[in-house]
Coordinates of C-alpha atoms in Angstrom, one line a residue:
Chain L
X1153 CA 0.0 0.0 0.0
X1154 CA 2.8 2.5 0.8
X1155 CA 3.6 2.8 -3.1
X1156 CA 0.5 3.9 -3.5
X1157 CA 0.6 6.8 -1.4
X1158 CA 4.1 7.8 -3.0
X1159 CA 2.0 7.8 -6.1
X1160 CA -0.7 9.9 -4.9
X1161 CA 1.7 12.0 -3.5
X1162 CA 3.6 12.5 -6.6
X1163 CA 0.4 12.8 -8.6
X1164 CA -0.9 15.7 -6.5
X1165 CA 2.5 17.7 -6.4
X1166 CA 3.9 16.9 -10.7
X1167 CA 1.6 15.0 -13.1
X1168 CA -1.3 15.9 -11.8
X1169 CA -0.4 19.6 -10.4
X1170 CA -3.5 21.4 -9.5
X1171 CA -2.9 24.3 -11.0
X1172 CA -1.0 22.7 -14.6
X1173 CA -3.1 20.0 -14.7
X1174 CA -6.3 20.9 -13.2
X1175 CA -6.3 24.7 -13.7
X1176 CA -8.1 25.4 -10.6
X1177 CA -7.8 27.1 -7.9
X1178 CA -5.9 30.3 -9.2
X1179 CA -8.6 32.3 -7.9
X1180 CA -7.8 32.8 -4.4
X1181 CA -4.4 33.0 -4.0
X1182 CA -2.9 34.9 -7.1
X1183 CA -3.8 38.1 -4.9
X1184 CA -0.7 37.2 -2.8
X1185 CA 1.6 36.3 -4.8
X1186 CA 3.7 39.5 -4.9
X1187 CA 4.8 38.8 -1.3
X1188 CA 7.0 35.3 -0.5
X1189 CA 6.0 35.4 3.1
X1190 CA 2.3 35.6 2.6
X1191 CA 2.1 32.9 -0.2
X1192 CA 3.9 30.9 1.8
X1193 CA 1.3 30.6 4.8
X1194 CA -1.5 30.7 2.0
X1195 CA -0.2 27.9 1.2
X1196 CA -0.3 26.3 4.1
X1197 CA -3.6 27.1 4.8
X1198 CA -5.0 26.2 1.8
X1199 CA -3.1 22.6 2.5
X1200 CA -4.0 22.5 5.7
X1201 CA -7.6 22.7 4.7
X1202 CA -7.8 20.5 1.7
X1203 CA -5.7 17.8 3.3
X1204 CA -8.2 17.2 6.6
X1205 CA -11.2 18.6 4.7
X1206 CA -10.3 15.6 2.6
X1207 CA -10.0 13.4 5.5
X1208 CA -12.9 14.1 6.6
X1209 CA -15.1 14.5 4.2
X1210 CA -13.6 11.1 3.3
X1211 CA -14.8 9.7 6.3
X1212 CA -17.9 10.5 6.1
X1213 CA -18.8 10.3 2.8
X1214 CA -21.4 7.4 3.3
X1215 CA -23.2 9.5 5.6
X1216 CA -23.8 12.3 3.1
X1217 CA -27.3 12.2 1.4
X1218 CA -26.6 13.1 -2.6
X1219 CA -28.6 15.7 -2.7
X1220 CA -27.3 18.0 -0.2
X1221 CA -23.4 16.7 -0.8
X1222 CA -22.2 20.0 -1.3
X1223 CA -23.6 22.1 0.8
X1224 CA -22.0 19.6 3.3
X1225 CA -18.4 19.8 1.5
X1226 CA -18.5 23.5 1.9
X1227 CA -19.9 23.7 5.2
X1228 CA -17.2 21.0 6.0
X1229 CA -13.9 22.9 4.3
X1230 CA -15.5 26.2 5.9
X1231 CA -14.6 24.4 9.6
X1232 CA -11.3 24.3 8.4
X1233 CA -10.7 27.5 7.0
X1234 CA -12.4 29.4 9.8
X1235 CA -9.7 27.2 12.1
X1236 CA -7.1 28.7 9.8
X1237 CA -8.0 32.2 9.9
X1238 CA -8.4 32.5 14.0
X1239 CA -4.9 31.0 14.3
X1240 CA -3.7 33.5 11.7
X1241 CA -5.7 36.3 13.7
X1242 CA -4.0 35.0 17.3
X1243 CA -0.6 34.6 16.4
X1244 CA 0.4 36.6 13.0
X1245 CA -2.6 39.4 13.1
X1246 CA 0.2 41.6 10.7
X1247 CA -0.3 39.0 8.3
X1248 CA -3.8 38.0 8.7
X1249 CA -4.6 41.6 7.9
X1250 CA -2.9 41.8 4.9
X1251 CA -4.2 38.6 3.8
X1252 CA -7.9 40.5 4.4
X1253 CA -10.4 38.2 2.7
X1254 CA -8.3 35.9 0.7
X1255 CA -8.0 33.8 3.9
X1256 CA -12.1 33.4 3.9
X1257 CA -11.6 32.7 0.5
X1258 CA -9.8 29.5 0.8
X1259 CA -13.4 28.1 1.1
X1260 CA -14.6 29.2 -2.7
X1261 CA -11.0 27.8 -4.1
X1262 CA -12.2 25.6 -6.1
X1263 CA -8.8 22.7 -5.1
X1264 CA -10.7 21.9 -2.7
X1265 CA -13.8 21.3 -3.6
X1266 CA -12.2 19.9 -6.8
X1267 CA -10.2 17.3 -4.3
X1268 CA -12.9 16.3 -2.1
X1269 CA -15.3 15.6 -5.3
X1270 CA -12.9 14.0 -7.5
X1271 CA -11.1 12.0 -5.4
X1272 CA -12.2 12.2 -0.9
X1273 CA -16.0 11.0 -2.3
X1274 CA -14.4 7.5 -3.7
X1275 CA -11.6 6.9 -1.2
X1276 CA -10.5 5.4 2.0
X1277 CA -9.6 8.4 4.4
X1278 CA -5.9 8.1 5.0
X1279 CA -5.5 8.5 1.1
X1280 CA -7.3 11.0 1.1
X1281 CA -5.7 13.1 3.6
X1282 CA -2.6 12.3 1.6
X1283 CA -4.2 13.8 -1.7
X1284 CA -5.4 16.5 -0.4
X1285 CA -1.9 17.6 1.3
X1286 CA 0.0 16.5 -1.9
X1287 CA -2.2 18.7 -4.1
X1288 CA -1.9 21.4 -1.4
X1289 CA 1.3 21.0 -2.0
X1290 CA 1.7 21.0 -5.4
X1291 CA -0.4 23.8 -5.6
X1292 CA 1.8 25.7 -3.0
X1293 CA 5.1 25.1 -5.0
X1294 CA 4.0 26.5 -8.0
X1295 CA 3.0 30.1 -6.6
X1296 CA 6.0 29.9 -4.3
X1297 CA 8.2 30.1 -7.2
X1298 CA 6.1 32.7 -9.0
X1299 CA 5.8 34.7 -5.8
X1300 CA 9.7 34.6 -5.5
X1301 CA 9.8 35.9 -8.7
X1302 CA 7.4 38.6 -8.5
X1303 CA 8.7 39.9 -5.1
X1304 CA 12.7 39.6 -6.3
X1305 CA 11.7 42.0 -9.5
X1306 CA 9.1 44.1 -7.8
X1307 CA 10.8 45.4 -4.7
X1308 CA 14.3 43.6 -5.3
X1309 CA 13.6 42.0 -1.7
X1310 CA 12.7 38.2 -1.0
X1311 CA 11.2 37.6 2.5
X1312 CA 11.2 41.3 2.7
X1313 CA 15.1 41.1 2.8
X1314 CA 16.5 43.3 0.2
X1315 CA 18.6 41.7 -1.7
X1316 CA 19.3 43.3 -4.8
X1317 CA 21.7 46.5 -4.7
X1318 CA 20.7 50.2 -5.0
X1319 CA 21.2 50.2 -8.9
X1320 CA 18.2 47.8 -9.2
X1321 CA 15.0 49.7 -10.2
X1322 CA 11.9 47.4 -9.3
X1323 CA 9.8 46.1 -12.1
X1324 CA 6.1 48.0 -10.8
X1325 CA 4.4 45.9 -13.0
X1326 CA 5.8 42.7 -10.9
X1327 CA 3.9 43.8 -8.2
X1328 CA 0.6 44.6 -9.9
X1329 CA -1.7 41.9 -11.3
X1330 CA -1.2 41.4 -15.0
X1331 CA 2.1 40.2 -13.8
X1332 CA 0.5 37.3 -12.3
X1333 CA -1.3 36.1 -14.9
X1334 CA 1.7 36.6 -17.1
X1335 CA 3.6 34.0 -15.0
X1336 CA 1.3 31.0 -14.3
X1337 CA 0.5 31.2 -18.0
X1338 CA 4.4 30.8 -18.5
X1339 CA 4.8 28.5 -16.1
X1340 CA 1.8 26.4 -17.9
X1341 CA 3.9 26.4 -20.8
X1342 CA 6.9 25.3 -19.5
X1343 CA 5.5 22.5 -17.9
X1344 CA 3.3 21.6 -20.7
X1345 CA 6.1 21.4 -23.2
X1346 CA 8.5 19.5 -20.7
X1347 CA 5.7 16.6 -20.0
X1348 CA 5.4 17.0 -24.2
X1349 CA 8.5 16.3 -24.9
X1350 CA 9.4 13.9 -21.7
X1351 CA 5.8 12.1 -23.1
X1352 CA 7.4 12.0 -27.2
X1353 CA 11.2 11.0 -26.1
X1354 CA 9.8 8.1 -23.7
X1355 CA 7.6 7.3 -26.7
X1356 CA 10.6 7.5 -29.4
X1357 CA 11.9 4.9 -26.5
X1358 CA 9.5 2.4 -26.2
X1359 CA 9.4 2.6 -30.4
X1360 CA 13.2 1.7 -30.4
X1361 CA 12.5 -0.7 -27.2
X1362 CA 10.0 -2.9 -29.0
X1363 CA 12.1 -2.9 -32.7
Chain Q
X709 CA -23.4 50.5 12.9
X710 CA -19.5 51.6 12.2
X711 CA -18.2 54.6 10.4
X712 CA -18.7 53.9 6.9
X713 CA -16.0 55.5 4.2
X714 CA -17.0 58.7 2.5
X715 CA -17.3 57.5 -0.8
X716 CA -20.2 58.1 -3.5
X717 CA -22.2 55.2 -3.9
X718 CA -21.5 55.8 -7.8
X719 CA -18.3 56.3 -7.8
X720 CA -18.2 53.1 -5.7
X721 CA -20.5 51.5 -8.7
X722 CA -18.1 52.7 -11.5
X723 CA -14.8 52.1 -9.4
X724 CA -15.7 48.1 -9.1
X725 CA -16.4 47.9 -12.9
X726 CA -13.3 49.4 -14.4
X727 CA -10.2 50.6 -11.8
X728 CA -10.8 47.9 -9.3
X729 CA -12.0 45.2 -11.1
X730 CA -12.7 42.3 -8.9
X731 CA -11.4 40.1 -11.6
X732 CA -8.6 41.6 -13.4
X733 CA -7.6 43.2 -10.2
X734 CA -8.5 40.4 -7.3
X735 CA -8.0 37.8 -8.9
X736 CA -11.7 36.6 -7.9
X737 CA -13.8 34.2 -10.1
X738 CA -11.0 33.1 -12.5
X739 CA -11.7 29.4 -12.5
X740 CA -15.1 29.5 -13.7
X741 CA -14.2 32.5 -15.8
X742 CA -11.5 30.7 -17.8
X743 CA -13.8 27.6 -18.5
X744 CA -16.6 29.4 -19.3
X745 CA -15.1 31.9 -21.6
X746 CA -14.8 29.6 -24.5
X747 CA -18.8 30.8 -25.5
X748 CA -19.5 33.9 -26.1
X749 CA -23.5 33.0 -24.9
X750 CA -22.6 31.2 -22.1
X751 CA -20.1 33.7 -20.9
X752 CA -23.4 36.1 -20.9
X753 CA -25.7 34.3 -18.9
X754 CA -22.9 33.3 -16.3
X755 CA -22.1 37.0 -16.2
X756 CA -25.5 37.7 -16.0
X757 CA -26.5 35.7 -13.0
X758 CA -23.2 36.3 -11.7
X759 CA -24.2 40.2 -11.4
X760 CA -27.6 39.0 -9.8
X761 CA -26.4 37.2 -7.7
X762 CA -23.3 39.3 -6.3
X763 CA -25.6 42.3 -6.0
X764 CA -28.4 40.6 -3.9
X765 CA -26.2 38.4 -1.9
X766 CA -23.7 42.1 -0.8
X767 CA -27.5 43.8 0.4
X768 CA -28.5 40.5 2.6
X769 CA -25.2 39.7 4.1
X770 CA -24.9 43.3 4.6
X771 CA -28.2 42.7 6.8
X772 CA -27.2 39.5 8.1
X773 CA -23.7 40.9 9.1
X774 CA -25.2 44.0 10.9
X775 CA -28.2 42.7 12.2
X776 CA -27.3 39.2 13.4
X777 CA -23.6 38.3 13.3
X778 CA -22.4 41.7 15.1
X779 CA -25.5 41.6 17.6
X780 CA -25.1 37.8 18.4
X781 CA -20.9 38.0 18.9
X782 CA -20.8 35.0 16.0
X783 CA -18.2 37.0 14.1
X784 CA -16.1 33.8 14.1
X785 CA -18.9 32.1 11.6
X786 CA -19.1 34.7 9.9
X787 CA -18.3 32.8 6.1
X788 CA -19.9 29.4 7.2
X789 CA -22.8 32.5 7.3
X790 CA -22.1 34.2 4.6
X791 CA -21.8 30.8 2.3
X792 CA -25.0 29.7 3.6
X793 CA -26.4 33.3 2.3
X794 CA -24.9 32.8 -1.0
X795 CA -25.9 29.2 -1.4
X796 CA -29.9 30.5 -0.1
X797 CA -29.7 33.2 -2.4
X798 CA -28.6 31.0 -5.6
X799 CA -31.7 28.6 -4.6
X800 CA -34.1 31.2 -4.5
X801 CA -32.7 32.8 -7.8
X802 CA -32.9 29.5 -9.3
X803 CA -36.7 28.9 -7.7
X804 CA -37.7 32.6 -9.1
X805 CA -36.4 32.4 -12.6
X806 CA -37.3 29.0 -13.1
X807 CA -41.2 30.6 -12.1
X808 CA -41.1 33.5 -14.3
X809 CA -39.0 32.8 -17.1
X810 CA -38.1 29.6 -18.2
X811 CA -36.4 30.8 -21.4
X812 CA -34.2 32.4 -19.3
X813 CA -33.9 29.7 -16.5
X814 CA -33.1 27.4 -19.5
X815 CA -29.9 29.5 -20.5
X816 CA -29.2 30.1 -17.4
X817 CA -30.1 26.9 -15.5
X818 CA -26.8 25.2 -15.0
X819 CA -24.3 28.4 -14.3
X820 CA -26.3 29.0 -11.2
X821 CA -25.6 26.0 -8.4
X822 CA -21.7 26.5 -9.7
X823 CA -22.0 30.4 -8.6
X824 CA -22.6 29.1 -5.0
X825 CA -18.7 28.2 -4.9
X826 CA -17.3 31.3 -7.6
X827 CA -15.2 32.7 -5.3
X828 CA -16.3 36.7 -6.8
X829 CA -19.4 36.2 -4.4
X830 CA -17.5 35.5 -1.1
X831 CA -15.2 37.8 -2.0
X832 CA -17.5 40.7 -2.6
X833 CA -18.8 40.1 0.4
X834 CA -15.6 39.5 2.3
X835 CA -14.6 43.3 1.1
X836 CA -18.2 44.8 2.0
X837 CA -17.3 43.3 5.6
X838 CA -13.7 44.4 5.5
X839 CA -14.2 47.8 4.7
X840 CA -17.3 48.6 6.2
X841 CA -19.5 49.8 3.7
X842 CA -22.8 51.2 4.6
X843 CA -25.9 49.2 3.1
X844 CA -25.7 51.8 -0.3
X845 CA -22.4 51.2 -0.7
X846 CA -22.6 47.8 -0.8
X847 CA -25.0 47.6 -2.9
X848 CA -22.9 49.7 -5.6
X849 CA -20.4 47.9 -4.6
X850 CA -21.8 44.3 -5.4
X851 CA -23.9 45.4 -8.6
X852 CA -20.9 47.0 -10.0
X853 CA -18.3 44.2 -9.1
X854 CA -20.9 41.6 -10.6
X855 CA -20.9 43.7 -13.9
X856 CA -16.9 44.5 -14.4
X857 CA -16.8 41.0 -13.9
X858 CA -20.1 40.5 -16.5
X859 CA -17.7 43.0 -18.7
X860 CA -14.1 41.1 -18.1
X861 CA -16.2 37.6 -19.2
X862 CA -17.9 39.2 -22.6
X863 CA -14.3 41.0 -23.4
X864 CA -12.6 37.7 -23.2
X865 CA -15.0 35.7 -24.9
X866 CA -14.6 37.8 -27.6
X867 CA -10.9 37.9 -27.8
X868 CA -10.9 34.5 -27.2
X869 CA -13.2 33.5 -30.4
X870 CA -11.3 35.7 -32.3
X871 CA -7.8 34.1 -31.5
X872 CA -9.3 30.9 -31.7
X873 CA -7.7 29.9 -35.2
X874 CA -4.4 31.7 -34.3
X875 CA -1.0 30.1 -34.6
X876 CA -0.3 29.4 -30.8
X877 CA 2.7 27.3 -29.4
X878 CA 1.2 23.9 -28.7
X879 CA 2.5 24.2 -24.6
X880 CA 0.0 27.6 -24.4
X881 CA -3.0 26.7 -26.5
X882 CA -5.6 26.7 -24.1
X883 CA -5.7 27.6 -20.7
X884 CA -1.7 29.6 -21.3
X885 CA -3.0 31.7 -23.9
X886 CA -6.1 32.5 -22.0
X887 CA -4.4 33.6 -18.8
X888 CA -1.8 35.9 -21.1
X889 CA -5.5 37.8 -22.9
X890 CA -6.1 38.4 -19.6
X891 CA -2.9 39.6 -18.4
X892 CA -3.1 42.4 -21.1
X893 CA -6.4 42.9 -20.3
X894 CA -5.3 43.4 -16.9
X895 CA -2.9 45.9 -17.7
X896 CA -5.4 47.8 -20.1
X897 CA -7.7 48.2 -17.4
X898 CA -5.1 49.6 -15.2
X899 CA -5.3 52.5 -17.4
X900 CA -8.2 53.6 -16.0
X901 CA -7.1 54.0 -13.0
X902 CA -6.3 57.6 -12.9
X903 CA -10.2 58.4 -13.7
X904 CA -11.3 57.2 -10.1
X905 CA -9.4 57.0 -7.4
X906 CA -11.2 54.8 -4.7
X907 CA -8.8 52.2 -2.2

C-alpha cells in the first residue's frame, strides 16, 4: 500500500499539479503572490484545509445524502478554513490583515472542492488526507516560485530582505496583477512542453525498445 | 453601525467595474471564468447571473452581518454565514427564474448551483465586511463588481473567439493563452485607474 501513497503524492504535487493539470484554484491565492511570506502561509492554509477537509469529508462520505453533498463539502472545508484564519488572527494578526479576505476565501478555491469531489467522495480516508496535502502541495510550490519571482523584481527584496543592490530599479508591473497572470500562464507552458516532450522521447523509446 | 468610508455610492459603482475590477484586479472568479469563456453566450448568462447574484447576496449579508452576526458575537462564523447566504440566495434565484421565465432559467439553469462556490461572491462580500461599507455602498459595490466582472467575461469571450484559429505554441494553447489575454487585459484596465481614485 505504501507505493500507492508515493503515487498519490507524486500525482498531486507533478503530473497531476493542481494548478497545470487541473487549472483550478488560481482564484484565491494569485492576490498574494507578490509577497514570499504571505504565499507561503497561504499555502499552508490552503493545505491544511484540503488535506483534513479531505480526510474528513472522506470519512464521512457514506453518511452524506446526494442531494445536499455540497452544501456539506463546503460547510465542511468552511470548519477548516475558519480554524485557519483564528490561528492567523492569534498569532500573525500583521499577516492575517494583509491577507484581508483571501483567507475566507480559501473556502470558494475551487482545489478543494475539486479534491474532495474527485477523489475524498471514492476513497478510503488516509489516502485522502494524503491527496489533499499533496495537491496542497503541489499547488503551493508553484505560486512559491512565481511569488519569488514577483517579489525579487518588484521590490528587489525576497522575505522582505533586500537583496538586490541600490542600482536595481523594481519592475512596478511585478507587483501589480497582470504580472501574475503573465507568470502562471508561463509556467503552464513550460511545464506543458517538458511533459510533451518527456511524453514523445519516452515514446521515441518504447518505439526503439520494442524494434 | 460603524463609520462607513465617504465615498459616493456611484463612484463606488463605477470604481468596481473598471479601476478595481474584482477580476482583473483580485483575482476573484478566474476558474469559472476561464472555463466558461470559450462561448461567447454562455459567458453572458454566467455574467449575467453572476451580477444578480453578487448584488443581492452584498445587500443581505450586509443585513445578516449587521443585524445578526455583530448583535449575536458569532463573528467567528461569519463565512460558514455568509456561504450559507450565498448558497440560499442562488436557490431562491434559481426557484424565481425557473417561475417567471423559463427561457431564461433554460440558459441560465446550469451556471447558477456553480455560482454558490465562484469565489467573486464570497469575495465581494468578504470586502463589503472588511471595509465597512454602509448598506448603499454595498449595494454599488456588489452590482458593479458583478458587472466588471459581466464585462471582463464578454471582453474575453470575444478575444478568445477571435484568437481561436491563431498560430499558438502547442505548450499555451488553451488555458496559457487564455491567462496571457487576460494579463493584457489586466494591464489595459489599469489605465483607468487615474479616472477614479477609490482604495
Amino acid at each position: 500500500m505504501k507505493s500507492n501513497y508515493g503515487k498519490i503524492l507524486k500525482d498531486g504535487i507533478w503530473s497531476n499539479n493542481p494548478i497545470f493539470v487541473q487549472v483550478l484554484g488560481i482564484c484565491s491565492t494569485l492576490a498574494v503572490t507578490n509577497n514570499v511570506k504571505n504565499t507561503l502561509i497561504m499555502a499552508a492554509g490552503v493545505t491544511f484545509a484540503t488535506g483534513l477537509g479531505s480526510l474528513t469529508l472522506s470519512a464521512i462520505k457514506d453518511l452524506i445524502p446526494r442531494k445536499v453533498r455540497m452544501i456539506i463539502q463546503v460547510l465542511v472545508l468552511s470548519f477548516y478554513v475558519i480554524l485557519v484564519d483564528i490561528v492567523l488572527r492569534a498569532y500573525l494578526p500583521a499577516v492575517s490583515k494583509q491577507l484581508g479576505p483571501y483567507v475566507g476565501l480559501i473556502i470558494t478555491n475551487c482545489i478543494l472542492m475539486g479534491r474532495a469531489e474527485a477523489f475524498a467522495a471514492a476513497n478510503p480516508p488516509i489516502a485522502s488526507l494524503v491527496d489533499g496535502v499533496a495537491n496542497g502541495l503541489g499547488y503551493g510550490i508553484v505560486l512559491t516560485a512565481i511569488a519569488v519571482i514577483r517579489e525579487f523584481l518588484g521590490f528587489g527584496s525576497i522575505f522582505g530582505m533586500r537583496i538586490a543592490g541600490a542600482w536595481f530599479t523594481p519592475w512596478t508591473i511585478m507587483i501589480m496583477a497582470p504580472s501574475a497572470f503573465f507568470l502562471v500562464a508561463l509556467a503552464l507552458w513550460g511545464a506543458k512542453s517538458y511533459t510533451a516532450r518527456a511524453e514523445a522521447r519516452r515514446k521515441a523509446a518504447g518505439a526503439v525498445r520494442s524494434r | 453601525m460603524p463609520e462607513s468610508p465617504l465615498i459616493n455610492p456611484l463612484v463606488l459603482f463605477f470604481a468596481s467595474i473598471l479601476t478595481s475590477n474584482i477580476l482583473l484586479s483580485n483575482f476573484l472568479g478566474t476558474c469559472s471564468f476561464i472555463a466558461i469563456s470559450k462561448d461567447w453566450k454562455s459567458s453572458f448568462g454566467l455574467g449575467l447571473a453572476v451580477t444578480l447574484v453578487i448584488g443581492l447576496c452584498a445587500a443581505i449579508s450586509w443585513a445578516v452581518l449587521y443585524l445578526v452576526i455583530i448583535p449575536l458575537r458569532i463573528e467567528y462564523l461569519s463565512f460558514v454565514i455568509f456561504i450559507i447566504v450565498i448558497a440560499a440566495v442562488v436557490q431562491v434565484l434559481e426557484m424565481v427564474i425557473d417561475r417567471f421565465s423559463p427561457s431564461l432559467y433554460l440558459s441560465l439553469g446550469i451556471f447558477l448551483p456553480l455560482i454558490t462556490v465562484n469565489c467573486a461572491v464570497l469575495g465581494a462580500v468578504l470586502f463589503m465586511q472588511i471595509r465597512k461599507y454602509s448598506l448603499i455602498q454595498s449595494v454599488a459595490f456588489g452590482f458593479g463588481s458583478g458587472a466588471g466582472w459581466w464585462l471582463a467575461i464578454m471582453l474575453l469571450a470575444a478575444i478568445r473567439k477571435r484568437i481561436e484559429n491563431n498560430p499558438v505554441p502547442a505548450g499555451l494553447k488553451g488555458t496559457g493563452i487564455t491567462l496571457i489575454t487576460i494579463g493584457f487585459m489586466a494591464m489595459a484596465f489599469i489605465g483607468f485607474s487615474g479616472m477614479i481614485a477609490v482604495q
